[in-house]
PDB file of C-alpha atoms in Angstrom:
ATOM      1  CA  MET X   1      29.628 -66.553  48.511  1.00  0.00           C
ATOM      2  CA  GLU X   2      29.016 -62.840  48.051  1.00  0.00           C
ATOM      3  CA  LEU X   3      31.566 -60.529  46.445  1.00  0.00           C
ATOM      4  CA  VAL X   4      31.010 -56.777  46.658  1.00  0.00           C
ATOM      5  CA  PHE X   5      32.960 -54.759  44.081  1.00  0.00           C
ATOM      6  CA  ILE X   6      33.283 -51.026  44.786  1.00  0.00           C
ATOM      7  CA  ARG X   7      34.757 -48.521  42.362  1.00  0.00           C
ATOM      8  CA  HIS X   8      36.922 -45.700  43.696  1.00  0.00           C
ATOM      9  CA  GLY X   9      35.703 -42.107  43.965  1.00  0.00           C
ATOM     10  CA  GLN X  10      36.339 -39.320  41.469  1.00  0.00           C
ATOM     11  CA  PRO X  11      40.122 -38.874  41.003  1.00  0.00           C
ATOM     12  CA  GLU X  12      42.081 -35.693  40.324  1.00  0.00           C
ATOM     13  CA  TRP X  13      43.387 -36.761  36.926  1.00  0.00           C
ATOM     14  CA  MET X  14      44.426 -33.192  36.057  1.00  0.00           C
ATOM     15  CA  ARG X  15      46.071 -30.415  38.088  1.00  0.00           C
ATOM     16  CA  ASP X  16      46.951 -27.054  36.488  1.00  0.00           C
ATOM     17  CA  ASP X  17      46.202 -28.592  33.057  1.00  0.00           C
ATOM     18  CA  LEU X  18      48.826 -31.309  33.643  1.00  0.00           C
ATOM     19  CA  ASN X  19      48.346 -35.073  33.967  1.00  0.00           C
ATOM     20  CA  VAL X  20      48.616 -36.538  37.486  1.00  0.00           C
ATOM     21  CA  GLU X  21      50.029 -40.034  37.944  1.00  0.00           C
ATOM     22  CA  ASN X  22      48.385 -42.211  40.630  1.00  0.00           C
ATOM     23  CA  PRO X  23      46.030 -39.334  41.455  1.00  0.00           C
ATOM     24  CA  PRO X  24      44.320 -38.651  44.785  1.00  0.00           C
ATOM     25  CA  LEU X  25      40.578 -38.123  45.090  1.00  0.00           C
ATOM     26  CA  THR X  26      38.927 -34.798  44.428  1.00  0.00           C
ATOM     27  CA  GLU X  27      36.813 -33.153  47.117  1.00  0.00           C
ATOM     28  CA  LEU X  28      33.762 -34.722  45.465  1.00  0.00           C
ATOM     29  CA  GLY X  29      35.557 -38.073  45.392  1.00  0.00           C
ATOM     30  CA  HIS X  30      36.063 -37.950  49.159  1.00  0.00           C
ATOM     31  CA  HIS X  31      32.376 -37.126  49.596  1.00  0.00           C
ATOM     32  CA  GLN X  32      31.417 -40.068  47.383  1.00  0.00           C
ATOM     33  CA  ALA X  33      33.656 -42.350  49.470  1.00  0.00           C
ATOM     34  CA  ARG X  34      32.084 -41.215  52.751  1.00  0.00           C
ATOM     35  CA  ARG X  35      28.577 -41.825  51.401  1.00  0.00           C
ATOM     36  CA  MET X  36      29.560 -45.316  50.215  1.00  0.00           C
ATOM     37  CA  ALA X  37      30.997 -46.094  53.640  1.00  0.00           C
ATOM     38  CA  GLU X  38      27.807 -44.958  55.355  1.00  0.00           C
ATOM     39  CA  VAL X  39      25.808 -47.396  53.247  1.00  0.00           C
ATOM     40  CA  LEU X  40      28.090 -50.393  53.826  1.00  0.00           C
ATOM     41  CA  ALA X  41      28.924 -49.707  57.486  1.00  0.00           C
ATOM     42  CA  ALA X  42      26.040 -51.869  58.695  1.00  0.00           C
ATOM     43  CA  GLU X  43      27.163 -54.919  56.701  1.00  0.00           C
ATOM     44  CA  GLU X  44      29.480 -57.670  57.894  1.00  0.00           C
ATOM     45  CA  PHE X  45      32.409 -58.783  55.760  1.00  0.00           C
ATOM     46  CA  ASP X  46      34.944 -61.530  56.253  1.00  0.00           C
ATOM     47  CA  GLU X  47      37.469 -59.390  54.411  1.00  0.00           C
ATOM     48  CA  VAL X  48      37.741 -55.930  52.866  1.00  0.00           C
ATOM     49  CA  LEU X  49      40.471 -55.672  50.228  1.00  0.00           C
ATOM     50  CA  VAL X  50      41.741 -52.659  48.298  1.00  0.00           C
ATOM     51  CA  SER X  51      43.847 -51.900  45.227  1.00  0.00           C
ATOM     52  CA  PRO X  52      47.320 -50.465  45.925  1.00  0.00           C
ATOM     53  CA  LEU X  53      46.573 -47.267  43.973  1.00  0.00           C
ATOM     54  CA  LEU X  54      45.968 -44.071  45.946  1.00  0.00           C
ATOM     55  CA  ARG X  55      42.478 -43.296  44.649  1.00  0.00           C
ATOM     56  CA  ALA X  56      41.240 -46.720  45.746  1.00  0.00           C
ATOM     57  CA  ARG X  57      42.969 -46.554  49.133  1.00  0.00           C
ATOM     58  CA  GLN X  58      41.497 -43.122  49.859  1.00  0.00           C
ATOM     59  CA  THR X  59      38.064 -44.434  48.864  1.00  0.00           C
ATOM     60  CA  ALA X  60      38.397 -47.454  51.141  1.00  0.00           C
ATOM     61  CA  ALA X  61      39.676 -45.454  54.121  1.00  0.00           C
ATOM     62  CA  PRO X  62      36.250 -44.329  55.459  1.00  0.00           C
ATOM     63  CA  LEU X  63      34.889 -47.847  54.985  1.00  0.00           C
ATOM     64  CA  TYR X  64      37.757 -49.365  56.977  1.00  0.00           C
ATOM     65  CA  GLU X  65      37.176 -46.758  59.675  1.00  0.00           C
ATOM     66  CA  ALA X  66      33.422 -47.409  59.804  1.00  0.00           C
ATOM     67  CA  LEU X  67      33.982 -51.169  60.045  1.00  0.00           C
ATOM     68  CA  GLY X  68      36.857 -50.881  62.518  1.00  0.00           C
ATOM     69  CA  ARG X  69      39.218 -52.732  60.203  1.00  0.00           C
ATOM     70  CA  ASP X  70      42.827 -52.259  59.109  1.00  0.00           C
ATOM     71  CA  GLU X  71      43.675 -51.667  55.457  1.00  0.00           C
ATOM     72  CA  VAL X  72      44.461 -54.812  53.452  1.00  0.00           C
ATOM     73  CA  ILE X  73      46.034 -54.203  50.028  1.00  0.00           C
ATOM     74  CA  ASP X  74      45.623 -56.901  47.380  1.00  0.00           C
ATOM     75  CA  GLU X  75      47.965 -56.291  44.428  1.00  0.00           C
ATOM     76  CA  TRP X  76      45.874 -58.077  41.787  1.00  0.00           C
ATOM     77  CA  LEU X  77      43.201 -55.363  42.065  1.00  0.00           C
ATOM     78  CA  GLN X  78      45.451 -52.733  40.467  1.00  0.00           C
ATOM     79  CA  GLU X  79      44.011 -50.962  37.418  1.00  0.00           C
ATOM     80  CA  ILE X  80      45.425 -51.249  33.902  1.00  0.00           C
ATOM     81  CA  GLY X  81      48.803 -49.530  33.663  1.00  0.00           C
ATOM     82  CA  ASP X  82      48.683 -46.129  31.940  1.00  0.00           C
ATOM     83  CA  PRO X  83      51.576 -44.578  30.000  1.00  0.00           C
ATOM     84  CA  ASN X  84      53.879 -42.356  32.058  1.00  0.00           C
ATOM     85  CA  TRP X  85      52.096 -39.055  31.449  1.00  0.00           C
ATOM     86  CA  HIS X  86      52.781 -37.404  34.794  1.00  0.00           C
ATOM     87  CA  GLY X  87      53.415 -33.683  34.412  1.00  0.00           C
ATOM     88  CA  THR X  88      52.618 -33.645  30.693  1.00  0.00           C
ATOM     89  CA  PRO X  89      49.786 -31.536  29.205  1.00  0.00           C
ATOM     90  CA  TYR X  90      46.357 -33.032  29.913  1.00  0.00           C
ATOM     91  CA  SER X  91      45.529 -32.693  26.218  1.00  0.00           C
ATOM     92  CA  LEU X  92      48.073 -35.475  25.533  1.00  0.00           C
ATOM     93  CA  ALA X  93      45.961 -38.000  27.456  1.00  0.00           C
ATOM     94  CA  GLN X  94      42.748 -36.710  25.872  1.00  0.00           C
ATOM     95  CA  GLU X  95      44.134 -37.170  22.368  1.00  0.00           C
ATOM     96  CA  ALA X  96      45.476 -40.646  23.188  1.00  0.00           C
ATOM     97  CA  TYR X  97      42.089 -41.846  24.445  1.00  0.00           C
ATOM     98  CA  LYS X  98      40.344 -40.248  21.466  1.00  0.00           C
ATOM     99  CA  GLU X  99      42.631 -42.183  19.113  1.00  0.00           C
ATOM    100  CA  LEU X 100      42.067 -45.425  21.053  1.00  0.00           C
ATOM    101  CA  LEU X 101      38.282 -45.120  20.874  1.00  0.00           C
ATOM    102  CA  ALA X 102      38.437 -44.490  17.109  1.00  0.00           C
ATOM    103  CA  ARG X 103      40.282 -47.747  16.345  1.00  0.00           C
ATOM    104  CA  PRO X 104      38.639 -50.822  14.830  1.00  0.00           C
ATOM    105  CA  SER X 105      37.469 -53.095  17.635  1.00  0.00           C
ATOM    106  CA  LEU X 106      40.209 -55.739  17.397  1.00  0.00           C
ATOM    107  CA  GLU X 107      42.956 -53.103  17.380  1.00  0.00           C
ATOM    108  CA  ARG X 108      41.828 -51.845  20.783  1.00  0.00           C
ATOM    109  CA  TRP X 109      43.424 -54.922  22.393  1.00  0.00           C
ATOM    110  CA  THR X 110      46.845 -53.234  22.084  1.00  0.00           C
ATOM    111  CA  GLY X 111      45.730 -50.398  24.380  1.00  0.00           C
ATOM    112  CA  LEU X 112      47.485 -47.057  24.778  1.00  0.00           C
ATOM    113  CA  GLU X 113      50.999 -46.656  23.433  1.00  0.00           C
ATOM    114  CA  GLY X 114      53.435 -46.933  26.323  1.00  0.00           C
ATOM    115  CA  GLY X 115      50.871 -48.504  28.655  1.00  0.00           C
ATOM    116  CA  GLU X 116      49.748 -52.020  29.543  1.00  0.00           C
ATOM    117  CA  SER X 117      47.922 -53.689  26.664  1.00  0.00           C
ATOM    118  CA  VAL X 118      44.264 -54.519  27.228  1.00  0.00           C
ATOM    119  CA  ARG X 119      45.011 -58.144  26.323  1.00  0.00           C
ATOM    120  CA  ASP X 120      47.736 -58.357  28.972  1.00  0.00           C
ATOM    121  CA  PHE X 121      45.461 -56.625  31.469  1.00  0.00           C
ATOM    122  CA  ALA X 122      42.630 -59.088  30.809  1.00  0.00           C
ATOM    123  CA  ASP X 123      45.043 -62.002  31.289  1.00  0.00           C
ATOM    124  CA  ARG X 124      46.413 -60.445  34.492  1.00  0.00           C
ATOM    125  CA  ILE X 125      42.973 -59.932  36.034  1.00  0.00           C
ATOM    126  CA  THR X 126      41.823 -63.411  35.004  1.00  0.00           C
ATOM    127  CA  ALA X 127      44.878 -64.919  36.698  1.00  0.00           C
ATOM    128  CA  GLY X 128      44.385 -62.626  39.698  1.00  0.00           C
ATOM    129  CA  ALA X 129      40.731 -63.573  40.079  1.00  0.00           C
ATOM    130  CA  ASN X 130      41.579 -67.268  39.868  1.00  0.00           C
ATOM    131  CA  GLY X 131      44.282 -66.814  42.487  1.00  0.00           C
ATOM    132  CA  PHE X 132      41.904 -64.861  44.724  1.00  0.00           C
ATOM    133  CA  MET X 133      39.296 -67.602  44.442  1.00  0.00           C
ATOM    134  CA  ALA X 134      41.858 -70.324  45.173  1.00  0.00           C
ATOM    135  CA  ARG X 135      43.021 -68.502  48.304  1.00  0.00           C
ATOM    136  CA  HIS X 136      39.409 -68.461  49.464  1.00  0.00           C
ATOM    137  CA  GLY X 137      38.724 -72.115  48.782  1.00  0.00           C
ATOM    138  CA  GLY X 138      37.238 -71.746  45.304  1.00  0.00           C
ATOM    139  CA  ILE X 139      38.460 -73.810  42.347  1.00  0.00           C
ATOM    140  CA  ARG X 140      36.888 -73.664  38.902  1.00  0.00           C
ATOM    141  CA  VAL X 141      35.555 -77.014  37.701  1.00  0.00           C
ATOM    142  CA  ASP X 142      37.173 -78.300  34.493  1.00  0.00           C
ATOM    143  CA  GLY X 143      34.915 -77.736  31.516  1.00  0.00           C
ATOM    144  CA  GLU X 144      33.391 -74.989  29.413  1.00  0.00           C
ATOM    145  CA  LEU X 145      30.958 -73.627  32.028  1.00  0.00           C
ATOM    146  CA  PRO X 146      31.834 -71.179  34.860  1.00  0.00           C
ATOM    147  CA  VAL X 147      31.222 -73.594  37.746  1.00  0.00           C
ATOM    148  CA  TRP X 148      33.195 -73.358  41.000  1.00  0.00           C
ATOM    149  CA  LYS X 149      33.848 -75.755  43.842  1.00  0.00           C
ATOM    150  CA  LEU X 150      33.628 -73.721  47.050  1.00  0.00           C
ATOM    151  CA  ASP X 151      34.965 -74.850  50.408  1.00  0.00           C
ATOM    152  CA  ASN X 152      33.217 -71.967  52.194  1.00  0.00           C
ATOM    153  CA  PRO X 153      30.240 -70.573  50.252  1.00  0.00           C
ATOM    154  CA  ASP X 154      29.189 -68.355  53.191  1.00  0.00           C
ATOM    155  CA  GLN X 155      32.045 -65.854  52.789  1.00  0.00           C
ATOM    156  CA  ARG X 156      31.305 -62.151  52.164  1.00  0.00           C
ATOM    157  CA  ILE X 157      34.205 -60.142  50.767  1.00  0.00           C
ATOM    158  CA  ALA X 158      34.326 -56.493  49.672  1.00  0.00           C
ATOM    159  CA  MET X 159      36.891 -55.141  47.203  1.00  0.00           C
ATOM    160  CA  VAL X 160      37.594 -51.463  46.479  1.00  0.00           C
ATOM    161  CA  ALA X 161      39.194 -51.153  43.074  1.00  0.00           C
ATOM    162  CA  HIS X 162      38.638 -49.718  39.593  1.00  0.00           C
ATOM    163  CA  ALA X 163      36.288 -49.736  36.613  1.00  0.00           C
ATOM    164  CA  GLY X 164      38.669 -51.856  34.544  1.00  0.00           C
ATOM    165  CA  THR X 165      39.645 -54.251  37.303  1.00  0.00           C
ATOM    166  CA  ASN X 166      36.080 -54.711  38.487  1.00  0.00           C
ATOM    167  CA  SER X 167      34.605 -55.156  35.018  1.00  0.00           C
ATOM    168  CA  MET X 168      37.237 -57.705  33.961  1.00  0.00           C
ATOM    169  CA  ALA X 169      36.793 -59.664  37.190  1.00  0.00           C
ATOM    170  CA  LEU X 170      33.001 -59.566  36.923  1.00  0.00           C
ATOM    171  CA  GLY X 171      33.097 -60.894  33.379  1.00  0.00           C
ATOM    172  CA  HIS X 172      35.460 -63.713  34.290  1.00  0.00           C
ATOM    173  CA  LEU X 173      33.483 -64.862  37.332  1.00  0.00           C
ATOM    174  CA  LEU X 174      30.225 -64.745  35.360  1.00  0.00           C
ATOM    175  CA  GLY X 175      31.756 -66.646  32.435  1.00  0.00           C
ATOM    176  CA  VAL X 176      31.635 -63.742  29.949  1.00  0.00           C
ATOM    177  CA  ASP X 177      34.557 -63.545  27.514  1.00  0.00           C
ATOM    178  CA  PRO X 178      36.462 -60.247  27.850  1.00  0.00           C
ATOM    179  CA  VAL X 179      36.373 -57.540  25.192  1.00  0.00           C
ATOM    180  CA  PRO X 180      38.699 -54.529  24.865  1.00  0.00           C
ATOM    181  CA  TRP X 181      35.802 -52.226  25.803  1.00  0.00           C
ATOM    182  CA  GLN X 182      34.976 -54.058  29.061  1.00  0.00           C
ATOM    183  CA  TRP X 183      34.750 -50.687  30.842  1.00  0.00           C
ATOM    184  CA  GLU X 184      31.772 -49.759  28.655  1.00  0.00           C
ATOM    185  CA  ARG X 185      30.139 -53.202  28.967  1.00  0.00           C
ATOM    186  CA  PHE X 186      29.790 -52.799  32.752  1.00  0.00           C
ATOM    187  CA  GLN X 187      28.841 -49.172  33.478  1.00  0.00           C
ATOM    188  CA  LEU X 188      30.244 -48.303  36.909  1.00  0.00           C
ATOM    189  CA  HIS X 189      29.913 -44.835  38.449  1.00  0.00           C
ATOM    190  CA  HIS X 190      32.457 -43.651  41.006  1.00  0.00           C
ATOM    191  CA  THR X 191      31.912 -45.478  44.359  1.00  0.00           C
ATOM    192  CA  SER X 192      29.183 -47.594  42.772  1.00  0.00           C
ATOM    193  CA  ILE X 193      28.506 -50.960  44.397  1.00  0.00           C
ATOM    194  CA  THR X 194      28.242 -54.182  42.392  1.00  0.00           C
ATOM    195  CA  ARG X 195      27.349 -57.517  43.962  1.00  0.00           C
ATOM    196  CA  LEU X 196      27.897 -61.100  42.842  1.00  0.00           C
ATOM    197  CA  GLU X 197      26.285 -63.967  44.763  1.00  0.00           C
ATOM    198  CA  THR X 198      26.707 -67.683  44.216  1.00  0.00           C
ATOM    199  CA  PHE X 199      23.917 -70.188  43.849  1.00  0.00           C
ATOM    200  CA  GLU X 200      24.220 -73.940  44.106  1.00  0.00           C
ATOM    201  CA  LEU X 201      24.288 -76.321  41.146  1.00  0.00           C
ATOM    202  CA  GLY X 202      24.417 -80.093  41.113  1.00  0.00           C
ATOM    203  CA  ASP X 203      28.206 -80.077  40.703  1.00  0.00           C
ATOM    204  CA  GLY X 204      29.255 -76.813  42.360  1.00  0.00           C
ATOM    205  CA  HIS X 205      28.346 -73.137  42.476  1.00  0.00           C
ATOM    206  CA  ALA X 206      27.952 -70.374  39.897  1.00  0.00           C
ATOM    207  CA  PHE X 207      27.927 -66.599  40.266  1.00  0.00           C
ATOM    208  CA  GLY X 208      24.895 -64.421  39.593  1.00  0.00           C
ATOM    209  CA  MET X 209      24.757 -60.621  39.606  1.00  0.00           C
ATOM    210  CA  SER X 210      22.378 -59.154  42.180  1.00  0.00           C
ATOM    211  CA  ALA X 211      23.372 -55.499  41.694  1.00  0.00           C
ATOM    212  CA  LEU X 212      25.336 -53.660  39.000  1.00  0.00           C
ATOM    213  CA  GLY X 213      26.835 -50.217  39.509  1.00  0.00           C
ATOM    214  CA  ASN X 214      24.454 -49.186  42.282  1.00  0.00           C
ATOM    215  CA  ALA X 215      25.071 -45.495  43.043  1.00  0.00           C
ATOM    216  CA  GLU X 216      21.807 -44.754  44.851  1.00  0.00           C
ATOM    217  CA  HIS X 217      23.802 -43.560  47.858  1.00  0.00           C
ATOM    218  CA  LEU X 218      24.760 -40.498  45.800  1.00  0.00           C
ATOM    219  CA  ALA X 219      22.577 -37.562  44.800  1.00  0.00           C
ATOM    220  CA  LEU X 220      22.136 -37.314  41.043  1.00  0.00           C
ATOM    221  CA  ASP X 221      24.430 -34.278  40.870  1.00  0.00           C
ATOM    222  CA  ASP X 222      27.155 -36.187  42.737  1.00  0.00           C
ATOM    223  CA  ARG X 223      27.282 -39.136  40.320  1.00  0.00           C
ATOM    224  CA  THR X 224      30.317 -39.165  38.037  1.00  0.00           C
ATOM    225  CA  ARG X 225      32.151 -41.615  35.802  1.00  0.00           C
TER     226      ARG X 225
END
């Protein structure tokens, strides 16, 4: 089984010095998305799934077009929920993230005030990944090791989502306990491509990482985080 995780392109988080909720892509973000689609257009996928958020859907659009596929939204891929900052000064978000990063490590689990906690987000993505695997014939074997029983190990599925979603899902499938700085653990540029592939064990399959945050389709000046 191969899972291809794609991060969205650069979003327009700020407009006229004000925060933008569920932002669209910037001009550079659209360029990043087109370059990603050009790279993946020659590959065959059983499914291509996308987060419901606008920045992910706009990133996936050129890939769907190149592959001749219709959009398929999968709700579990949605990013961690931010506070409702829309229309407020951008400095408010900057100060909130600055305060979050300055906290002792364990206190970062609570996340941003007014938003989804990182602990709840980790639990949501873990449950979502398990549900995704079950829908595709994959059940985790009871025990301490990340071993999966797969009905169809030949599937290839691409998912266009977010740094948080992708990093939490990657950690879970690889058997790495989540931390409240999971975004920093797995460094993912905009429209970067990360690949997990299964290999066979005596009692099932396990995931291995064959590529992390590959952004070689972008010129150095076009790579953003």
